[in-house]
Coordinates of N, CA and C in Angstrom, one line a residue:
M1 N 0.8 -1.2 0.0 CA 0.0 0.0 0.0 C 0.9 1.2 0.0
K2 N 0.6 2.2 -0.9 CA 1.4 3.4 -0.9 C 0.9 4.4 0.1
P3 N 1.9 5.2 0.7 CA 1.4 6.2 1.6 C 0.7 7.3 0.8
P4 N -0.3 7.9 1.5 CA -1.1 8.9 0.8 C -0.2 10.2 0.6
S5 N -0.6 10.9 -0.4 CA 0.2 12.2 -0.6 C -0.3 13.2 0.4
A6 N 0.7 14.0 0.8 CA 0.3 15.0 1.8 C -0.7 16.0 1.3
Q7 N -0.8 16.2 0.0 CA -1.8 17.1 -0.5 C -3.2 16.4 -0.5
A8 N -3.2 15.1 -0.6 CA -4.5 14.4 -0.7 C -5.2 14.4 0.6
S9 N -4.5 14.4 1.7 CA -5.1 14.3 3.0 C -4.2 15.0 4.0
S10 N -4.8 15.8 4.9 CA -4.0 16.5 5.9 C -4.0 15.9 7.2
S11 N -4.8 14.8 7.3 CA -4.8 14.0 8.5 C -5.0 12.5 8.2
I12 N -4.7 11.7 9.2 CA -4.8 10.2 9.0 C -5.2 9.6 10.3
A13 N -6.1 8.6 10.2 CA -6.5 7.8 11.4 C -5.3 6.9 11.9
P14 N -5.2 6.7 13.2 CA -4.1 5.9 13.7 C -4.1 4.5 13.0
A15 N -5.2 3.9 12.9 CA -5.3 2.5 12.3 C -4.8 2.5 10.9
E16 N -5.1 3.6 10.1 CA -4.6 3.7 8.7 C -3.1 3.9 8.7
L17 N -2.5 4.7 9.5 CA -1.1 4.9 9.6 C -0.4 3.6 10.0
H18 N -1.0 2.9 11.0 CA -0.4 1.6 11.4 C -0.4 0.6 10.3
Q19 N -1.5 0.6 9.5 CA -1.6 -0.3 8.4 C -0.5 0.0 7.3
L20 N -0.3 1.3 7.1 CA 0.8 1.7 6.1 C 2.1 1.2 6.6
R21 N 2.4 1.4 7.9 CA 3.7 1.0 8.5 C 3.8 -0.5 8.4
Q22 N 2.8 -1.3 8.7 CA 2.8 -2.7 8.7 C 3.0 -3.2 7.2
G23 N 2.5 -2.4 6.3 CA 2.7 -2.8 4.9 C 4.1 -2.5 4.3
G24 N 5.0 -1.9 5.2 CA 6.3 -1.7 4.8 C 6.6 -0.3 4.3
A25 N 5.6 0.6 4.3 CA 5.8 2.0 3.9 C 6.7 2.7 4.9
S26 N 7.6 3.5 4.4 CA 8.4 4.3 5.2 C 7.7 5.5 5.7
C27 N 7.3 5.6 6.9 CA 6.5 6.7 7.5 C 7.3 7.4 8.5
D28 N 7.7 8.7 8.2 CA 8.5 9.5 9.0 C 7.5 10.1 10.1
L29 N 7.6 9.7 11.3 CA 6.7 10.1 12.4 C 7.4 11.0 13.4
L30 N 6.9 12.2 13.6 CA 7.4 13.2 14.5 C 6.5 13.3 15.7
D31 N 7.0 13.1 16.9 CA 6.2 13.3 18.2 C 6.6 14.6 18.8
V32 N 5.7 15.5 19.0 CA 6.0 16.8 19.5 C 5.6 17.0 21.0
R33 N 5.4 15.9 21.7 CA 5.1 16.0 23.1 C 6.4 16.3 24.0
T34 N 6.2 16.4 25.3 CA 7.3 16.6 26.2 C 8.1 15.2 26.3
P35 N 9.4 15.3 26.7 CA 10.1 14.0 26.9 C 9.4 13.1 27.9
P36 N 8.9 13.5 29.1 CA 8.3 12.6 30.0 C 7.0 11.9 29.4
E37 N 6.3 12.7 28.6 CA 5.1 12.1 27.9 C 5.5 11.0 27.0
H38 N 6.6 11.3 26.2 CA 7.1 10.4 25.2 C 7.6 9.1 25.9
A39 N 8.3 9.3 27.0 CA 8.9 8.2 27.7 C 7.9 7.3 28.3
A40 N 6.7 7.9 28.7 CA 5.7 7.1 29.3 C 5.0 6.1 28.3
A41 N 4.8 6.6 27.1 CA 4.2 5.8 26.0 C 4.3 6.5 24.7
H42 N 4.9 5.8 23.7 CA 5.0 6.4 22.4 C 4.9 5.3 21.3
V43 N 4.6 5.8 20.1 CA 4.5 4.9 18.9 C 6.0 4.6 18.6
A44 N 6.2 3.3 18.3 CA 7.6 2.8 18.0 C 8.1 3.6 16.8
G45 N 9.3 4.1 16.9 CA 10.0 4.7 15.7 C 9.7 6.2 15.7
A46 N 8.8 6.7 16.5 CA 8.5 8.2 16.5 C 9.7 9.0 17.0
R47 N 10.1 10.0 16.3 CA 11.2 10.9 16.7 C 10.6 12.0 17.6
L48 N 11.3 12.2 18.7 CA 10.8 13.2 19.6 C 11.5 14.6 19.4
V49 N 10.7 15.6 19.1 CA 11.1 17.0 19.1 C 10.0 17.8 19.7
P50 N 10.1 18.1 21.0 CA 9.0 18.8 21.7 C 8.6 20.1 20.9
L51 N 7.4 20.4 21.0 CA 6.8 21.6 20.2 C 7.6 22.8 20.5
D52 N 8.0 23.1 21.8 CA 8.7 24.3 22.1 C 10.1 24.3 21.5
D53 N 10.7 23.2 21.2 CA 12.0 23.1 20.6 C 12.0 23.0 19.1
L54 N 10.8 22.9 18.5 CA 10.7 22.6 17.1 C 11.1 23.8 16.2
D55 N 12.1 23.6 15.4 CA 12.6 24.6 14.4 C 12.4 23.9 13.1
P56 N 11.2 24.2 12.4 CA 10.9 23.5 11.2 C 12.0 23.6 10.1
A57 N 12.7 24.8 10.0 CA 13.7 25.0 9.0 C 14.9 24.0 9.3
A58 N 15.3 24.0 10.5 CA 16.4 23.1 10.9 C 16.0 21.6 10.7
F59 N 14.8 21.3 11.1 CA 14.3 19.9 11.0 C 14.3 19.5 9.5
L60 N 13.8 20.3 8.7 CA 13.6 20.0 7.2 C 15.0 20.0 6.6
H61 N 16.0 20.8 7.1 CA 17.3 20.7 6.5 C 18.0 19.4 6.7
Q62 N 17.7 18.7 7.8 CA 18.2 17.4 8.1 C 17.5 16.3 7.5
R63 N 16.3 16.6 6.9 CA 15.4 15.5 6.4 C 15.6 15.4 4.9
P64 N 15.7 14.2 4.3 CA 15.8 14.1 2.9 C 14.6 14.7 2.2
A65 N 14.8 15.4 1.1 CA 13.7 16.0 0.4 C 12.7 15.0 -0.2
S66 N 13.2 13.8 -0.4 CA 12.4 12.7 -1.0 C 11.7 11.8 0.1
A67 N 11.7 12.3 1.3 CA 11.2 11.5 2.4 C 9.7 11.3 2.4
G68 N 9.0 12.0 1.6 CA 7.5 11.8 1.6 C 6.9 12.6 2.7
P69 N 5.6 12.3 3.0 CA 4.9 13.0 4.1 C 5.6 12.9 5.4
L70 N 5.4 13.9 6.3 CA 5.8 13.9 7.6 C 4.6 13.7 8.5
Y71 N 4.5 12.6 9.2 CA 3.3 12.4 10.1 C 3.7 13.0 11.4
V72 N 2.7 13.8 12.0 CA 3.0 14.5 13.2 C 2.0 14.1 14.3
I73 N 2.5 13.7 15.5 CA 1.6 13.2 16.5 C 2.0 13.9 17.8
C74 N 1.0 14.0 18.7 CA 1.2 14.5 20.1 C 0.3 13.7 21.0
Q75 N -0.2 14.2 22.0 CA -1.0 13.4 22.9 C -2.4 13.3 22.4
S76 N -3.1 14.4 22.0 CA -4.5 14.3 21.5 C -4.7 15.0 20.2
G77 N -3.7 15.7 19.7 CA -3.8 16.4 18.4 C -3.6 17.9 18.4
A78 N -3.8 18.6 19.5 CA -3.7 20.0 19.5 C -2.3 20.5 19.2
R79 N -1.3 19.9 19.9 CA 0.1 20.4 19.7 C 0.6 20.0 18.3
A80 N 0.2 18.8 17.9 CA 0.6 18.4 16.5 C 0.0 19.4 15.5
A81 N -1.2 19.8 15.7 CA -1.8 20.8 14.8 C -1.0 22.1 14.8
K82 N -0.5 22.5 15.9 CA 0.4 23.7 16.0 C 1.7 23.4 15.3
A83 N 2.3 22.2 15.4 CA 3.5 21.9 14.7 C 3.3 21.9 13.2
V84 N 2.1 21.4 12.7 CA 1.8 21.4 11.3 C 1.8 22.8 10.8
E85 N 1.2 23.7 11.6 CA 1.1 25.2 11.2 C 2.5 25.8 11.2
K86 N 3.4 25.4 12.1 CA 4.8 25.9 12.1 C 5.5 25.4 10.8
F87 N 5.2 24.2 10.4 CA 5.8 23.7 9.1 C 5.3 24.4 7.9
R88 N 3.9 24.7 7.9 CA 3.3 25.4 6.8 C 3.9 26.8 6.7
A89 N 4.1 27.5 7.9 CA 4.6 28.8 7.9 C 6.1 28.8 7.3
A90 N 6.7 27.7 7.5 CA 8.1 27.6 7.0 C 8.1 27.1 5.5
G91 N 6.9 27.0 4.9 CA 6.9 26.7 3.5 C 6.8 25.2 3.2
F92 N 6.6 24.3 4.2 CA 6.5 22.9 4.0 C 5.0 22.4 4.2
D93 N 4.4 21.9 3.1 CA 3.0 21.5 3.2 C 2.9 20.0 3.2
G94 N 3.9 19.3 3.5 CA 3.9 17.8 3.5 C 3.6 17.1 4.8
C95 N 3.0 17.9 5.7 CA 2.6 17.3 7.1 C 1.3 16.6 7.0
V96 N 1.2 15.5 7.8 CA -0.1 14.8 7.9 C -0.3 14.6 9.4
L97 N -1.4 15.2 10.0 CA -1.7 15.1 11.4 C -2.3 13.7 11.7
V98 N -1.8 13.1 12.7 CA -2.3 11.8 13.2 C -3.5 12.1 14.1
E99 N -4.7 11.8 13.7 CA -5.9 12.1 14.4 C -5.9 11.5 15.8
G100 N -6.3 12.3 16.8 CA -6.4 11.8 18.1 C -5.1 11.6 18.8
G101 N -4.0 11.8 18.2 CA -2.7 11.7 18.8 C -2.3 10.3 19.3
T102 N -1.4 10.3 20.3 CA -1.0 9.0 20.9 C -2.2 8.4 21.7
Q103 N -3.0 9.2 22.3 CA -4.2 8.7 23.0 C -5.1 8.0 22.0
G104 N -5.3 8.6 20.8 CA -6.1 7.9 19.8 C -5.5 6.6 19.3
W105 N -4.2 6.6 19.2 CA -3.4 5.4 18.8 C -3.7 4.3 19.9
I106 N -3.6 4.6 21.2 CA -3.8 3.7 22.2 C -5.2 3.2 22.3
D107 N -6.2 4.2 22.1 CA -7.6 3.9 22.1 C -8.0 2.9 21.0
A108 N -7.2 3.0 19.9 CA -7.5 2.1 18.7 C -6.9 0.7 19.0
G109 N -6.2 0.5 20.1 CA -5.7 -0.8 20.4 C -4.4 -1.1 19.7
L110 N -3.7 -0.1 19.2 CA -2.5 -0.2 18.5 C -1.3 -0.3 19.5
P111 N -0.2 -0.9 19.1 CA 0.9 -1.1 20.0 C 1.7 0.2 20.3
V112 N 2.1 0.4 21.5 CA 3.0 1.5 21.8 C 4.1 0.9 22.7
E113 N 5.2 1.7 22.7 CA 6.3 1.3 23.6 C 6.1 2.1 24.9
R114 N 6.2 1.4 26.0 CA 5.9 2.0 27.3 C 7.2 2.1 28.1
G115 N 7.4 3.1 28.7 CA 8.6 3.3 29.6 C 8.1 3.6 31.0
T116 N 9.0 4.1 31.8 CA 8.7 4.6 33.1 C 9.0 6.0 33.2
S117 N 7.9 6.8 33.4 CA 8.0 8.2 33.6 C 7.5 8.5 35.0
K118 N 8.3 9.3 35.8 CA 7.9 9.6 37.1 C 7.2 11.0 37.1
V119 N 7.0 11.6 36.0 CA 6.3 12.9 35.8 C 4.9 12.7 35.5
I120 N 4.0 13.4 36.2 CA 2.6 13.4 36.0 C 2.3 13.9 34.5
P121 N 1.4 13.2 33.8 CA 1.1 13.7 32.4 C 0.7 15.2 32.4
L122 N 1.1 15.9 31.3 CA 0.9 17.3 31.2 C -0.5 17.8 31.5
M123 N -1.5 17.1 31.0 CA -2.9 17.5 31.2 C -3.4 17.3 32.6
R124 N -2.8 16.3 33.3 CA -3.1 16.2 34.7 C -2.5 17.3 35.5
Q125 N -1.3 17.7 35.1 CA -0.6 18.9 35.8 C -1.5 20.1 35.6
V126 N -2.0 20.3 34.4 CA -2.9 21.5 34.1 C -4.1 21.4 35.1
Q127 N -4.7 20.2 35.2 CA -5.9 20.1 36.0 C -5.6 20.4 37.5
I128 N -4.4 19.9 37.9 CA -4.0 20.2 39.3 C -3.8 21.7 39.5
A129 N -3.1 22.3 38.6 CA -2.8 23.7 38.8 C -4.1 24.6 38.7
V130 N -5.0 24.3 37.8 CA -6.2 25.0 37.6 C -7.1 24.8 38.8
G131 N -7.2 23.6 39.3 CA -8.0 23.3 40.5 C -7.5 24.0 41.7
S132 N -6.2 23.9 41.9 CA -5.5 24.5 43.0 C -5.7 26.1 43.1
I133 N -5.5 26.7 41.9 CA -5.6 28.2 41.9 C -7.1 28.6 42.1
S134 N -8.0 27.8 41.5 CA -9.4 28.1 41.7 C -9.9 28.0 43.1
A135 N -9.4 26.8 43.8 CA -9.8 26.6 45.2 C -9.2 27.6 46.1
V136 N -8.0 27.9 45.9 CA -7.3 28.9 46.8 C -8.0 30.3 46.6
G137 N -8.2 30.7 45.4 CA -8.9 32.0 45.1 C -10.3 32.0 45.7
A138 N -11.1 31.0 45.6 CA -12.4 30.9 46.2 C -12.3 31.0 47.7
A139 N -11.4 30.2 48.3 CA -11.3 30.2 49.8 C -10.8 31.6 50.3
L140 N -9.9 32.2 49.6 CA -9.5 33.6 50.0 C -10.6 34.6 49.8
A141 N -11.4 34.5 48.8 CA -12.5 35.4 48.6 C -13.5 35.2 49.7
L142 N -13.8 34.0 50.2 CA -14.7 33.8 51.2 C -14.2 34.2 52.6
A143 N -12.9 34.0 52.8 CA -12.3 34.2 54.2 C -11.6 35.5 54.3
V144 N -11.0 36.1 53.3 CA -10.2 37.3 53.4 C -10.8 38.5 52.8
D145 N -11.0 38.5 51.5 CA -11.5 39.6 50.7 C -12.1 39.1 49.5
V146 N -13.3 39.7 49.2 CA -14.1 39.3 48.0 C -13.3 39.5 46.7
R147 N -12.3 40.4 46.7 CA -11.6 40.6 45.5 C -10.7 39.5 45.0
F148 N -10.5 38.5 45.9 CA -9.7 37.3 45.5 C -10.5 36.4 44.6
A149 N -11.8 36.7 44.4 CA -12.6 36.0 43.4 C -12.1 36.2 42.0
I150 N -11.3 37.2 41.8 CA -10.7 37.4 40.5 C -9.9 36.2 40.0
L151 N -9.3 35.4 41.0 CA -8.5 34.3 40.6 C -9.3 33.2 39.9
P152 N -10.4 32.7 40.5 CA -11.2 31.7 39.8 C -11.8 32.2 38.6
L153 N -12.2 33.5 38.6 CA -12.7 34.1 37.4 C -11.7 34.1 36.2
F154 N -10.5 34.5 36.5 CA -9.4 34.5 35.5 C -9.2 33.1 35.0
I155 N -9.1 32.1 35.9 CA -8.9 30.7 35.5 C -10.1 30.2 34.6
G156 N -11.3 30.5 35.0 CA -12.5 30.1 34.2 C -12.4 30.7 32.8
C157 N -12.0 32.0 32.7 CA -11.9 32.6 31.4 C -10.8 31.9 30.6
G158 N -9.7 31.5 31.3 CA -8.7 30.8 30.6 C -9.1 29.5 30.0
L159 N -9.9 28.8 30.8 CA -10.5 27.5 30.4 C -11.4 27.7 29.2
I160 N -12.2 28.7 29.2 CA -13.1 29.0 28.1 C -12.3 29.3 26.8
F161 N -11.3 30.1 27.0 CA -10.4 30.4 25.8 C -9.7 29.1 25.3
A162 N -9.2 28.3 26.2 CA -8.6 27.0 25.8 C -9.6 26.1 25.0
G163 N -10.8 26.1 25.5 CA -11.8 25.2 24.8 C -12.1 25.8 23.5
L164 N -12.2 27.1 23.3 CA -12.6 27.7 22.0 C -11.5 27.7 21.0
T165 N -10.3 27.8 21.5 CA -9.2 28.0 20.5 C -8.3 26.7 20.4
G166 N -8.3 25.8 21.4 CA -7.4 24.7 21.4 C -6.1 25.0 21.9
T167 N -5.9 26.2 22.4 CA -4.6 26.7 23.0 C -4.7 26.9 24.5
C168 N -4.0 26.1 25.2 CA -4.0 26.1 26.7 C -2.7 26.8 27.2
G169 N -2.8 28.0 27.6 CA -1.7 28.7 28.1 C -1.0 28.1 29.3
M170 N -1.8 27.5 30.1 CA -1.3 26.8 31.3 C -0.5 25.6 30.9
A171 N -1.0 24.8 29.9 CA -0.2 23.7 29.4 C 1.1 24.1 28.7
L172 N 1.1 25.2 28.0 CA 2.3 25.7 27.4 C 3.3 26.2 28.4
L173 N 2.8 26.8 29.5 CA 3.7 27.2 30.6 C 4.3 26.0 31.3
L174 N 3.4 25.0 31.6 CA 3.9 23.9 32.4 C 4.8 23.0 31.5
A175 N 4.7 23.0 30.2 CA 5.6 22.2 29.4 C 7.0 22.8 29.4
R176 N 7.1 24.0 29.8 CA 8.5 24.6 29.9 C 9.1 24.4 31.2
M177 N 8.4 23.9 32.2 CA 9.0 23.6 33.5 C 10.1 22.6 33.5
P178 N 11.1 22.7 34.3 CA 12.2 21.8 34.3 C 11.9 20.3 34.3
W179 N 10.9 20.0 35.1 CA 10.5 18.5 35.3 C 9.9 18.0 34.0
N180 N 9.4 18.9 33.1 CA 8.8 18.4 31.9 C 9.8 18.5 30.7
R181 N 11.0 19.1 30.9 CA 12.0 19.2 29.9 C 13.1 18.2 30.0
Q182 N 13.2 17.5 31.1 CA 14.3 16.6 31.2 C 14.1 15.5 30.2
S183 N 15.2 15.0 29.6 CA 15.2 14.0 28.6 C 14.9 12.6 29.3
A184 N 14.3 11.8 28.5 CA 14.2 10.4 28.9 C 15.4 9.7 28.5
A185 N 15.4 8.4 28.6 CA 16.6 7.6 28.3 C 16.9 7.8 26.8
P186 N 18.2 7.9 26.5 CA 18.6 8.2 25.1 C 18.0 7.2 24.1
D187 N 17.9 5.9 24.4 CA 17.4 5.0 23.4 C 15.9 5.2 23.1
S188 N 15.1 5.7 24.1 CA 13.7 5.9 23.9 C 13.3 7.2 23.4
C189 N 14.2 8.2 23.4 CA 13.9 9.5 23.0 C 14.9 10.1 22.0
A190 N 14.9 9.6 20.8 CA 15.9 10.1 19.8 C 15.5 11.5 19.5
R191 N 16.3 12.5 19.7 CA 16.0 13.9 19.4 C 16.7 14.3 18.1
V192 N 16.0 15.2 17.3 CA 16.6 15.7 16.1 C 17.6 16.8 16.4

């Protein structure tokens, strides 16, 4: 089975990509999650370049021009979509988004390589931070001064913005924290 042209489809279902790979097609797969997320579970052969570290021009310079489509995956699809946009802005239209990301791959029952990561997954970190800030703000508003209600209001507006745009500022901030930037084992996280 031949890989689809990047112009024919801008996204692919995990099962379809897995079938291409099983059929012997050379599928260049880029994982744009954080190193701890990648270390916890990733599609075999996926190259790790966290979204914050992604320089499309440098990446494409190292990639053979005849390599075909570049399949991009993250946890659920949002960061991969941002990576695809970065590549488009750099003049490369050969990206194919893996629908549903690594979680979609796992949900489809497809094999992943699992490691041991002692870091809480990024979205759980976001939930903990958002919940903590909201609870502290509400408690302070009730116990100290009503003006502390601005904290849960601000967090709520941030969640609405994240839901409408697919951009979570808290996740972007937490992804830059030192515990989320440490590399996993060299064998499991080949970086470009």
